[in-house]
Short mmCIF file of C-alpha atoms in Angstrom, two decimals:
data_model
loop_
_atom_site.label_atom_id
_atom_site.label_comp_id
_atom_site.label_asym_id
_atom_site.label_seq_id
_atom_site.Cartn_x
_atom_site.Cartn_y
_atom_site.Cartn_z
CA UNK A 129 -7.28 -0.97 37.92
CA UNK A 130 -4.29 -1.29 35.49
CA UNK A 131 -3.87 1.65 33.38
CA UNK A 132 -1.82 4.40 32.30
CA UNK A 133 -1.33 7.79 34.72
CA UNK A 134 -1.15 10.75 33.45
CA UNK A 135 -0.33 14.22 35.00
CA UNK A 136 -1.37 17.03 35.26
CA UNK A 137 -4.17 17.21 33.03
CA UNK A 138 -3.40 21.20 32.16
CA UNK A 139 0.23 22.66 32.52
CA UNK A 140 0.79 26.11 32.08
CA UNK A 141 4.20 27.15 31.50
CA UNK A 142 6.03 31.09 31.20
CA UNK A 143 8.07 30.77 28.15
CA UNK A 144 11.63 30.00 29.01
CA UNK A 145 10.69 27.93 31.64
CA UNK A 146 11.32 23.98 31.37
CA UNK A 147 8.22 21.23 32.23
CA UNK A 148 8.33 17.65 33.18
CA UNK A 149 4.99 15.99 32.49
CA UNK A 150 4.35 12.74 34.27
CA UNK A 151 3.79 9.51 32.67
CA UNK A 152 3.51 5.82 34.80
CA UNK A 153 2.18 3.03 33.95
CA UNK A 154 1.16 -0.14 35.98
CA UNK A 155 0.47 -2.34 32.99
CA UNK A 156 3.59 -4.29 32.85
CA UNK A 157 4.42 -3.04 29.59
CA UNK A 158 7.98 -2.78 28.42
CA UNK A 159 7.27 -0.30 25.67
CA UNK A 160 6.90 3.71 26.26
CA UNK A 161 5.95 6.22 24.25
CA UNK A 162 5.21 10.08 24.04
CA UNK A 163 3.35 11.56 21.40
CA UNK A 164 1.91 15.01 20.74
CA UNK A 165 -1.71 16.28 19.36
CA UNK A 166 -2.67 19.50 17.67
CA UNK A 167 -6.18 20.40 17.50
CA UNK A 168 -7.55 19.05 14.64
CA UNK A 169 -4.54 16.81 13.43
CA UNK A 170 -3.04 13.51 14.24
CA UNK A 171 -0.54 12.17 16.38
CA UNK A 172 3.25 12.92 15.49
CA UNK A 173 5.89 10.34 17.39
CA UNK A 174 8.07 12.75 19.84
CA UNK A 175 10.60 9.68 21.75
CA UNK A 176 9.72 5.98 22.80
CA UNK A 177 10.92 3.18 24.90
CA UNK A 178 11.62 -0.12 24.53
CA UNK A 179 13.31 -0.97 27.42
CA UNK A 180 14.16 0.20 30.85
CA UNK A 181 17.28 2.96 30.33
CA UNK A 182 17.35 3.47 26.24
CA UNK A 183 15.01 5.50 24.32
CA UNK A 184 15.04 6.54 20.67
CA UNK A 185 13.92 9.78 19.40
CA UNK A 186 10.50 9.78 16.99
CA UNK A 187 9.96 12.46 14.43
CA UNK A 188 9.48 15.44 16.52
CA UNK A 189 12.60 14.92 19.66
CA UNK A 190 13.78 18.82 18.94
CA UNK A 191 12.82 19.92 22.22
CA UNK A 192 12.36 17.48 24.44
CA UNK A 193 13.90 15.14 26.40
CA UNK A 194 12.72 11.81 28.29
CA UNK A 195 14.51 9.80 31.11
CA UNK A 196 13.30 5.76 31.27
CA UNK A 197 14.68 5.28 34.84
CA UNK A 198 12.03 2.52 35.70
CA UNK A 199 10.11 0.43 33.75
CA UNK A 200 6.79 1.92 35.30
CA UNK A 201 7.86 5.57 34.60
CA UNK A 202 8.52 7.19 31.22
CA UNK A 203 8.54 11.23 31.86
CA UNK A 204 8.68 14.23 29.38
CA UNK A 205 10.25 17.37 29.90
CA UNK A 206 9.72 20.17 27.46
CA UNK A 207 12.45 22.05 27.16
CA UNK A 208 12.90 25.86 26.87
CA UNK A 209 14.18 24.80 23.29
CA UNK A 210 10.68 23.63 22.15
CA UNK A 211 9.81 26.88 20.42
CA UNK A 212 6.07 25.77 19.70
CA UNK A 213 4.92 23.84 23.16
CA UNK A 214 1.65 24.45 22.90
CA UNK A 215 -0.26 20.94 21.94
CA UNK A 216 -1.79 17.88 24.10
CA UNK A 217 0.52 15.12 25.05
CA UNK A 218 -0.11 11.93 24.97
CA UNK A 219 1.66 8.89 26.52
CA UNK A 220 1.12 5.26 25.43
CA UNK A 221 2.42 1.98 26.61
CA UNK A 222 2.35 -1.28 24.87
CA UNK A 223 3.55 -4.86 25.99
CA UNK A 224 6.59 -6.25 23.40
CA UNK A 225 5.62 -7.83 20.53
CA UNK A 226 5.11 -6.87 17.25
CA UNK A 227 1.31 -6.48 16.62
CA UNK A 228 0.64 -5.78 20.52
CA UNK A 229 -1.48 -2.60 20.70
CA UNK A 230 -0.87 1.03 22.79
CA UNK A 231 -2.98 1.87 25.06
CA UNK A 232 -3.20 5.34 25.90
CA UNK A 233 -3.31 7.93 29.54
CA UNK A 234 -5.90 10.79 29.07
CA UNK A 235 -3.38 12.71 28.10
CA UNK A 236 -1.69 16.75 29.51
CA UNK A 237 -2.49 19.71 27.93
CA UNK A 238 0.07 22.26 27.79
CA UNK A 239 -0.55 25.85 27.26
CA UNK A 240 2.26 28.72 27.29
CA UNK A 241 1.31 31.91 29.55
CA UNK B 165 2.66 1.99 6.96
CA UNK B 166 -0.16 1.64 4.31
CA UNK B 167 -2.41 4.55 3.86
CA UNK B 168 -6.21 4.45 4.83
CA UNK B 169 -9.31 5.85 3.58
CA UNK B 170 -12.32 6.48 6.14
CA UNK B 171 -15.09 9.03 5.58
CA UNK B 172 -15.07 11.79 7.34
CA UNK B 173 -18.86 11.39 9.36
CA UNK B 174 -21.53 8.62 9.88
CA UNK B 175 -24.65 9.02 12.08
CA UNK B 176 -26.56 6.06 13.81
CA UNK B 177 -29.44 5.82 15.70
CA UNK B 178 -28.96 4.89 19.47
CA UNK B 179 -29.54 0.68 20.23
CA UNK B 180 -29.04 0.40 16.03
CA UNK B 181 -25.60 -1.39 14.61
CA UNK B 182 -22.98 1.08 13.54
CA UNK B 183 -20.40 -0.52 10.93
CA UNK B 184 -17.83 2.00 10.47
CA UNK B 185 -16.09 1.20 6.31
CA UNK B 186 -12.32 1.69 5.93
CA UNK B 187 -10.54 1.25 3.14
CA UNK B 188 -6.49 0.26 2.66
CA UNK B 189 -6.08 -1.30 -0.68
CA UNK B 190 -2.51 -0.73 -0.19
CA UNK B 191 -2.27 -2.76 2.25
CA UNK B 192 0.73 -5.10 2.78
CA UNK B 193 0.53 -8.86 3.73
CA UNK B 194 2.35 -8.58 8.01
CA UNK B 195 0.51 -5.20 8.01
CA UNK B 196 -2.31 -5.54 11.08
CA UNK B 197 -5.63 -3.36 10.58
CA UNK B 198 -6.04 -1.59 14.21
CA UNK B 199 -9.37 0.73 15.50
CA UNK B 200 -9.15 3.43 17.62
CA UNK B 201 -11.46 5.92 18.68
CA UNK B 202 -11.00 9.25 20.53
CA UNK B 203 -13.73 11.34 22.80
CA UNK B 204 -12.90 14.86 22.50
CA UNK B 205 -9.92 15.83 25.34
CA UNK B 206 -9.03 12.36 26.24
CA UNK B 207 -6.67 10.07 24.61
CA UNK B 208 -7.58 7.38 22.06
CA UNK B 209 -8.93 4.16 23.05
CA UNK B 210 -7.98 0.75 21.98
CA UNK B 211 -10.53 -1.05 20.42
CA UNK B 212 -9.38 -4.27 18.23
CA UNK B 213 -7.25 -5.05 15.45
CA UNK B 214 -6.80 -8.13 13.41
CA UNK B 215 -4.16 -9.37 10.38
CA UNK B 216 -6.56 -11.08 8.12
CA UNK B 217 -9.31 -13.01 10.34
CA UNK B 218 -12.65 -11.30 11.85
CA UNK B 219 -12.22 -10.52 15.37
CA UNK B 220 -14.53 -10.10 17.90
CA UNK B 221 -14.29 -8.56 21.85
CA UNK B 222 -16.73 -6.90 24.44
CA UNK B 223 -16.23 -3.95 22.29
CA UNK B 224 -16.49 -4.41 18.93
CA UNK B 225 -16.12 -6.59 16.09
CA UNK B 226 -13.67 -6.41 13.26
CA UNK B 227 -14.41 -7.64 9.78
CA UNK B 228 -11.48 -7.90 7.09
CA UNK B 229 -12.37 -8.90 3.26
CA UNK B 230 -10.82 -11.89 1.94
CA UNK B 231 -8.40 -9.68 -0.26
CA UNK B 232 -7.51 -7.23 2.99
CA UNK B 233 -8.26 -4.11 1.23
CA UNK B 234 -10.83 -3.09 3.17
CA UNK B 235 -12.38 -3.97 6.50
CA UNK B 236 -15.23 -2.87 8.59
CA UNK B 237 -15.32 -1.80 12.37
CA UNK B 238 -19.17 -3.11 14.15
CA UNK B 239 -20.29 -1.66 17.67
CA UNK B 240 -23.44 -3.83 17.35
CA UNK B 241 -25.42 -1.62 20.08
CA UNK B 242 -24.76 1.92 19.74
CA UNK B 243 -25.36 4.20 22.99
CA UNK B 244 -24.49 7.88 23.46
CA UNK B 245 -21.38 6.93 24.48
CA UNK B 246 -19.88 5.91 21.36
CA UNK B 247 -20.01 9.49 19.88
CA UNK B 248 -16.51 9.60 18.78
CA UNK B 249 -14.13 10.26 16.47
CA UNK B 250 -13.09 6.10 15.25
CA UNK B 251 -9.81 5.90 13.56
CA UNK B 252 -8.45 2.96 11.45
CA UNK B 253 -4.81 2.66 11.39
CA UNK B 254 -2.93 -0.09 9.37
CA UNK B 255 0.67 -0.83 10.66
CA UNK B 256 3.33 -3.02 10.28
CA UNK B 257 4.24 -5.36 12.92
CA UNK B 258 7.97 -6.24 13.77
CA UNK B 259 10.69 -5.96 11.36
CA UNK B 260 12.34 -2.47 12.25
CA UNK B 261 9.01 -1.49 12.87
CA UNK B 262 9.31 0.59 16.22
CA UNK B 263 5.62 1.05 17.14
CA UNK B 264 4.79 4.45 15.86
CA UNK B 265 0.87 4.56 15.29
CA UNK B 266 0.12 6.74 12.51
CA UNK B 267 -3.53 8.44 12.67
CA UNK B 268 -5.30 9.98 9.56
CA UNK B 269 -8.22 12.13 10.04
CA UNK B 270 -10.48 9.41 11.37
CA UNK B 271 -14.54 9.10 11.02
CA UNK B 272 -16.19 11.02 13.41
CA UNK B 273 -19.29 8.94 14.37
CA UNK B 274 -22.34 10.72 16.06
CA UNK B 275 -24.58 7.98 17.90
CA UNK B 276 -28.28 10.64 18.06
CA UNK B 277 -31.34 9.30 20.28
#
C-alpha cells in the first residue's frame, strides 16, 4: 500500500541528547514536510521540501534540522537546542502542484525523560 | 490564508447523514476549501477539497455556495468510525504559496449508536 512511514511511534529522549525521527514515503511525492502538534492546538509548520536536496525552514525551524537526501526520505532531528521538545510530530507529503493535498504518517510522539 | 469558522461539536446518529457547516466569508477567489479530520493520536486524514464546484469521492462530499463563503462537508452514512475531530482549512494554491496547512480548532463530530 502507498503511504507515508512513520517512526517510532513514541521517542523518549534525556535532555541534551539529540533525536532523528524517521519519515519515508512511497507515494511519489516531491513535496516534504514536518510539522508539530500540541495537545489541544493546531499544527505549526517546522521545515518542508520541495525537492530532493533543498528545504526551507517553516515557522518553528529553531531547533531542528532536516536532511532531504532522497526523494523517499525526509528525516527530523531534534536538536539539543529545541528547549521545549515535547509535542507529536507529524510528517506530510504532497505531489507538486498547487492545490494538491498532504497526506499525513500517524505521526511520533516525543516525550523528554 | 482566509480564516474559518466551524463549531466546536455536532452529534449524529449512526447510518444518519452528517453535514458538517463551515464558514469562510473571507475567502479569496484561487483560495481551495480542504477537509480534514483527525482520530485522537493519529495524524489527520485527507478527505476532499474543492475551489468553487461540489465534489464528491468514496468519502465524502463537498458542497460550496455559489458566493464561496461557506461550504458544507457530507459523510452520507455515518458509522462509529467517523468520531472525529473534522477540520476545514481554506488555502491558497500556488503563487508563493509553499504548502503550509493551517488548522483552527476544528468540529469535533461524535457519530453515537
Amino acid at each position: 500500500d502507498g503511504g507515508i512511514t512513520q517512526s517510532p511511534k513514541y521517542l523518549f529522549r534525556k535532555e541534551g541528547q539529540n533525536v532523528t525521527l524517521s519519515c519515508e514515503q512511497n507515494l511519489n511525492h516531491d513535496a516534504m514536510y514536518w510539522y508539530r502538534q500540541d495537545p489541544g492546538q493546531g499544527l505549526r509548520l517546522i521545515y518542508y521540501s520541495q525537492i530532493v536536496n533543498d528545504f526551507q525552514k517553516g515557522d518553528i525551524a529553531e531547533g531542528y534540522s532536516v536532511s532531504r537526501e532522497k526523494k523517499e526520505s525526509f528525516p527530523l532531528t531534534v536538536t539539543s537546542a529545541q528547549k521545549n521538545p515535547t509535542a507529536f510530530y507529524l510528517c506530510a507529503s504532497s505531489a507538486t502542484g498547487g492545490n494538491q493535498p498532504q497526506h499525513f504518517g500517524d505521526g511520533t510522539r516525543l516525550s523528554i525523560l | 490564508d482566509a480564516k474559518t469558522t466551524q463549531p466546536t461539536s455536532m452529534d449524529c446518529a449512526e447510518g444518519r447523514a452528517a453535514n458538517l457547516p463551515c464558514n469562510h466569508s473571507t475567502i479569496s477567489g484561487n483560495e481551495y476549501v480542504y477537509w480534514y479530520r483527525q482520530i485522537h493520536s493519529q495524524g489527520p486524514q485527507y478527505i476532499i477539497h474543492g475551489l468553487k464546484n461540489n465534489e464528491t469521492n468514496e468519502m465524502a462530499s463537498l458542497i460550496i455556495t455559489e458566493d464561496r463563503k461557506s461550504s458544507t462537508l457530507i459523510l452520507p452514512h455515518a458509522t462509529l468510525r467517523d468520531t472525529a475531530v473534522y477540520y476545514c482549512i481554506v488555502r491558497l494554491s500556488g503563487g508563493t504559496s509553499y504548502g503550509k496547512l493551517t488548522f483552527g480548532q476544528g468540529t469535533i463530530l461524535t457519530v453515537h449508536p
